[in-house]
Amino acid sequence: MDMPAPNPAILAKKARLVERLKQVLPDDAVISDEAETRAYECDALTAYRCPPLLAVLPSSTQEVSDILRICHEMGVPVVPRGSGTSLAGGALPTADSVILGVARMNAVIETDYDNRFIRVQTGRTNLSVTGAVEEEDFFYAPDPSSQLACAIAGNVAMNSGGAHCLKYGVTTNNLMGVTMVLMDGTVVEIGGGHLDAPGLDLLGVICGSEGQLGVVTEATLRILKKPEGARPVLIGYDSNEVAGACVSDIIKAGVLPVAIEFMDRPCIEACEAFAHAGYPMCEALLIVEVEGSPAEIDAQLGLIKQIARTHNPVELREARDADEAGRIWLGRKSAFGAMGQINDYMCLDGTIPVSSLPFVLRRIGEMSKEFGLGVANVFHAGDGNMHPLILFDANKPGDLELCEAFGAEILKLCVEAGGCLTGEHGVGIEKRDLMTHQYAPADLEAQMAVKDVFDPAWLLNPAKVFPLAASETRRAVRLAAE
Amino acid sequence: MQAPRSEEELSDIVRSARGPLAIRGGGTRGLAVAGEVLETGGLSGISLYEPGALTLVARAGTPLAEIEAALAAEGQRLAFEVPDLRALLGTSGESTIGGVVATNASGPRRVSFFGACRDSLLGVRLVDGAGNIVKNGGRVMKNVTGYDLVKLMAGSHGTLGVLTEVSLKVLPRPEVAGVLSIEGLGVAEAVAAMSAALGTPWEVTAACHTDLGANDRPSTQLRIEGMEDSVTYRLGKLKAHLARFGEVETATSDRVDWPWFRDVARFAGGEEDVWRIHVKPSDAPGLVDRLPQGARVMLDWGGGLIWTAVAPGTDLRAELGAFVGHATRVRGTGGGIARFHPEPAPLAALAKGLRARFDPKGILNSGLMDTATWT
């Protein structure tokens, strides 16, 4: 993955930039020492690293506005950063960019149970949003795996999902409003405690724009009352095809589980060895969870088990208590950790139509042999969001490149099957150069036109999302103007 | 009139257009704009429907009725409960799915986690104002590949592009609906009761109020949907929870949609102007107090949507004064009052910039969403 070469003219402005930023920020909010900027050299896509020119840690929307205005005036690119948990390189800096980290902005601004929303500063972590409303038994629905660490700022930027979005939707379906700062320092308020836009749905295009349209400093989020209870059932099959057919039948039957998770044999084996969850050794394992009162759960699981039985499961186990429910989820939730124990891995994030599941899994198996790299599959089956984990050896020369090439082929396969390159992680730099497989030039042009309007100088997170060749002339306008 | 039979033909028409085009699906929404009529009815048909994947793809001119019939045959539905405003607006014709999406038309169920039309919309194909064919999103439920132009198109009223195809998330149709009703509540009490109900785990999917119901008294109504036993259980729980607001009647029915509230049936046929006001629910009582004398009122979305019928030509925004939210005129010519709510200058500038990019000739439903700006 290439990044543009740093612009020497910008590097030469560092001292002047630091001086101007310190006029509007406390000293400890401007990090320019090379030993300290290294802390911001990468996000969770750790294969790619580059220390930024400097990092700034504002404490208010006003400070964010001052920073952006100064960087805009001086023609310096800005890379916004939440908690740095992006798996796609969304917060990867270039040597001539300023990292703008919102971590210090983590306050709850307003909690409104009557109107069912919470307003927070976006440096707040996903899980601590739920933490702030738990005393009244409310929760914030989107639950990405990194929810302990990831910030709402990044969730909004990437339109993050999670295991429970089959029922509750992803970030964009739970985001009611934002305060956002445009690159020139203008502060805009969009949405809030009311529903839907008066004119164009700007909120809809801001969510998922990967920090390229503005820096979101506050967010109004929908909160919901927690269900009375939830219970999972574990279903094992001796083929991926049959498991896929079972998922389809459950959905068609009219029950709406809150989650349907799917693991294949390599993943089951790794999880079992790591977590001792008591999983059966089979080709495919489903975890289906439903919510409600005990009687409602009984009724829904009764129907699901009835459907599952028609496909001759090798295992059908309903959690009898919280302890057993915990163990059923334990293996699934430790999947990434389990794989990390035995190998380096790359986690993919393509989505496919649920009906293509058996075909795509079979093709991934064949490609695994062709590339000579193992792959384990764990994914949100209800919505077709796959997470193939490709195993490689980071210490073996050429293995990372081989793994990336394999990953690219899997993602192209997802697109060919009628799906997409990324379901919840975002494009960042990781899938940037694959965008032409999903989108024609006119499709990318329409998206880039949106950035032209919000950030005409292409200073915000400029080398992401779009293939470098596609965005080159736009980024060059900025360089030429200096 | 132009009536293209294919996306390519539509692209040619828009590319070579010299003057404004008035895009028309079924013509049911009474949105008159100047220009040559561009009808989408030739782009019709369901191109893909996978009940097991909960997805449906249809060309934009497909009649809504055709889609609803195909879904019903599989026991499924569009979750966002599309309003039928023909009686309210005095229009005829058949709604198209493109028109539904272009106006982000969403009924009472919008108040729940099912969301608005935009929340069910997975992908679009469109022809922009320069004639370019553009696609965005797709037919899978989770997709963050590039910018979400899908949401931007929902509710854009054709001003950014002519939709040619949409893909939608669909959901199972529940067995039954349970209804709770309380009579005689004032607006403030009604909003409090609806908030109390919506803040429970019992999944209320509609919360509506009318200041004049069937028994000539105010009526507040709540809906629960699902399997029969579950609905019965939750009705019992909610009834007890709401006892402090008055006598609660409950009933169960297999009619899960609420056309009377959904279609604002009470205001059908009159001469008054009809407005919709989007607010934070707890702000609704205060705003209703500021409505002009004689205004008739219905609340949807737990108070988050105020429907009101007022004397023709009323400048409702002037009557209400400053408030957080927005008011849109749905019926009436309004004596020069903009249909859409004015936006703050920086947002209006962004919207203007987007229109200039997507419709450089300014020919797509030109002026339809224009508003004056305020600062």
mmCIF file with all atom_site columns, C-alpha atoms in Angstrom, chain A residues 42-48 79-92 146 149-151 153-155 157-158 160 210 347 349 422 424-431 461 464:
data_model
loop_
_atom_site.group_PDB
_atom_site.id
_atom_site.type_symbol
_atom_site.label_atom_id
_atom_site.label_alt_id
_atom_site.label_comp_id
_atom_site.label_asym_id
_atom_site.label_entity_id
_atom_site.label_seq_id
_atom_site.pdbx_PDB_ins_code
_atom_site.Cartn_x
_atom_site.Cartn_y
_atom_site.Cartn_z
_atom_site.occupancy
_atom_site.B_iso_or_equiv
_atom_site.pdbx_formal_charge
_atom_site.auth_seq_id
_atom_site.auth_comp_id
_atom_site.auth_asym_id
_atom_site.auth_atom_id
_atom_site.pdbx_PDB_model_num
ATOM 1  C CA . CYS A 1 42  ? -0.242  3.780  13.215 1.00 0.00 ? 42  CYS A CA 1
ATOM 2  C CA . ASP A 1 43  ? -3.670  2.473  14.160 1.00 0.00 ? 43  ASP A CA 1
ATOM 3  C CA . ALA A 1 44  ? -4.715  -1.188 14.487 1.00 0.00 ? 44  ALA A CA 1
ATOM 4  C CA . LEU A 1 45  ? -3.489  -1.870 10.941 1.00 0.00 ? 45  LEU A CA 1
ATOM 5  C CA . THR A 1 46  ? 0.006   -2.088 12.389 1.00 0.00 ? 46  THR A CA 1
ATOM 6  C CA . ALA A 1 47  ? 1.758   -3.246 9.235  1.00 0.00 ? 47  ALA A CA 1
ATOM 7  C CA . TYR A 1 48  ? 1.770   0.397  8.110  1.00 0.00 ? 48  TYR A CA 1
ATOM 8  C CA . VAL A 1 79  ? -5.774  13.169 9.866  1.00 0.00 ? 79  VAL A CA 1
ATOM 9  C CA . PRO A 1 80  ? -8.538  12.847 12.494 1.00 0.00 ? 80  PRO A CA 1
ATOM 10 C CA . ARG A 1 81  ? -8.119  10.080 15.059 1.00 0.00 ? 81  ARG A CA 1
ATOM 11 C CA . GLY A 1 82  ? -10.511 8.570  17.601 1.00 0.00 ? 82  GLY A CA 1
ATOM 12 C CA . SER A 1 83  ? -8.928  5.770  19.638 1.00 0.00 ? 83  SER A CA 1
ATOM 13 C CA . GLY A 1 84  ? -6.740  4.469  16.833 1.00 0.00 ? 84  GLY A CA 1
ATOM 14 C CA . THR A 1 85  ? -8.489  1.096  16.587 1.00 0.00 ? 85  THR A CA 1
ATOM 15 C CA . SER A 1 86  ? -9.120  1.217  12.822 1.00 0.00 ? 86  SER A CA 1
ATOM 16 C CA . LEU A 1 87  ? -8.335  -2.067 11.099 1.00 0.00 ? 87  LEU A CA 1
ATOM 17 C CA . ALA A 1 88  ? -8.255  -0.289 7.734  1.00 0.00 ? 88  ALA A CA 1
ATOM 18 C CA . GLY A 1 89  ? -5.618  2.365  8.359  1.00 0.00 ? 89  GLY A CA 1
ATOM 19 C CA . GLY A 1 90  ? -8.235  5.103  8.679  1.00 0.00 ? 90  GLY A CA 1
ATOM 20 C CA . ALA A 1 91  ? -6.040  7.029  11.139 1.00 0.00 ? 91  ALA A CA 1
ATOM 21 C CA . LEU A 1 92  ? -2.678  6.343  9.463  1.00 0.00 ? 92  LEU A CA 1
ATOM 22 C CA . SER A 1 146 ? -13.456 -3.204 19.811 1.00 0.00 ? 146 SER A CA 1
ATOM 23 C CA . ALA A 1 149 ? -11.539 0.906  23.238 1.00 0.00 ? 149 ALA A CA 1
ATOM 24 C CA . CYS A 1 150 ? -13.022 2.415  20.091 1.00 0.00 ? 150 CYS A CA 1
ATOM 25 C CA . ALA A 1 151 ? -14.313 5.999  20.140 1.00 0.00 ? 151 ALA A CA 1
ATOM 26 C CA . ALA A 1 153 ? -15.674 9.594  16.575 1.00 0.00 ? 153 ALA A CA 1
ATOM 27 C CA . GLY A 1 154 ? -14.296 6.550  14.763 1.00 0.00 ? 154 GLY A CA 1
ATOM 28 C CA . ASN A 1 155 ? -17.675 4.765  14.873 1.00 0.00 ? 155 ASN A CA 1
ATOM 29 C CA . ALA A 1 157 ? -16.383 8.026  10.634 1.00 0.00 ? 157 ALA A CA 1
ATOM 30 C CA . MET A 1 158 ? -16.522 4.331  9.693  1.00 0.00 ? 158 MET A CA 1
ATOM 31 C CA . SER A 1 160 ? -19.328 0.845  12.556 1.00 0.00 ? 160 SER A CA 1
ATOM 32 C CA . GLU A 1 210 ? -13.953 8.225  7.086  1.00 0.00 ? 210 GLU A CA 1
ATOM 33 C CA . CYS A 1 347 ? -8.892  -9.866 9.259  1.00 0.00 ? 347 CYS A CA 1
ATOM 34 C CA . ASP A 1 349 ? -14.509 -7.622 6.234  1.00 0.00 ? 349 ASP A CA 1
ATOM 35 C CA . THR A 1 422 ? -16.177 -3.795 3.484  1.00 0.00 ? 422 THR A CA 1
ATOM 36 C CA . GLU A 1 424 ? -18.114 -2.411 8.846  1.00 0.00 ? 424 GLU A CA 1
ATOM 37 C CA . HIS A 1 425 ? -14.360 -1.703 9.004  1.00 0.00 ? 425 HIS A CA 1
ATOM 38 C CA . GLY A 1 426 ? -14.143 0.938  6.282  1.00 0.00 ? 426 GLY A CA 1
ATOM 39 C CA . VAL A 1 427 ? -11.894 1.420  3.280  1.00 0.00 ? 427 VAL A CA 1
ATOM 40 C CA . GLY A 1 428 ? -9.042  3.464  4.754  1.00 0.00 ? 428 GLY A CA 1
ATOM 41 C CA . ILE A 1 429 ? -5.835  2.611  2.933  1.00 0.00 ? 429 ILE A CA 1
ATOM 42 C CA . GLU A 1 430 ? -6.436  -1.125 3.147  1.00 0.00 ? 430 GLU A CA 1
ATOM 43 C CA . LYS A 1 431 ? -9.141  -1.448 0.495  1.00 0.00 ? 431 LYS A CA 1
ATOM 44 C CA . ASN A 1 461 ? -7.463  12.580 5.528  1.00 0.00 ? 461 ASN A CA 1
ATOM 45 C CA . LYS A 1 464 ? -7.682  7.434  1.934  1.00 0.00 ? 464 LYS A CA 1
#
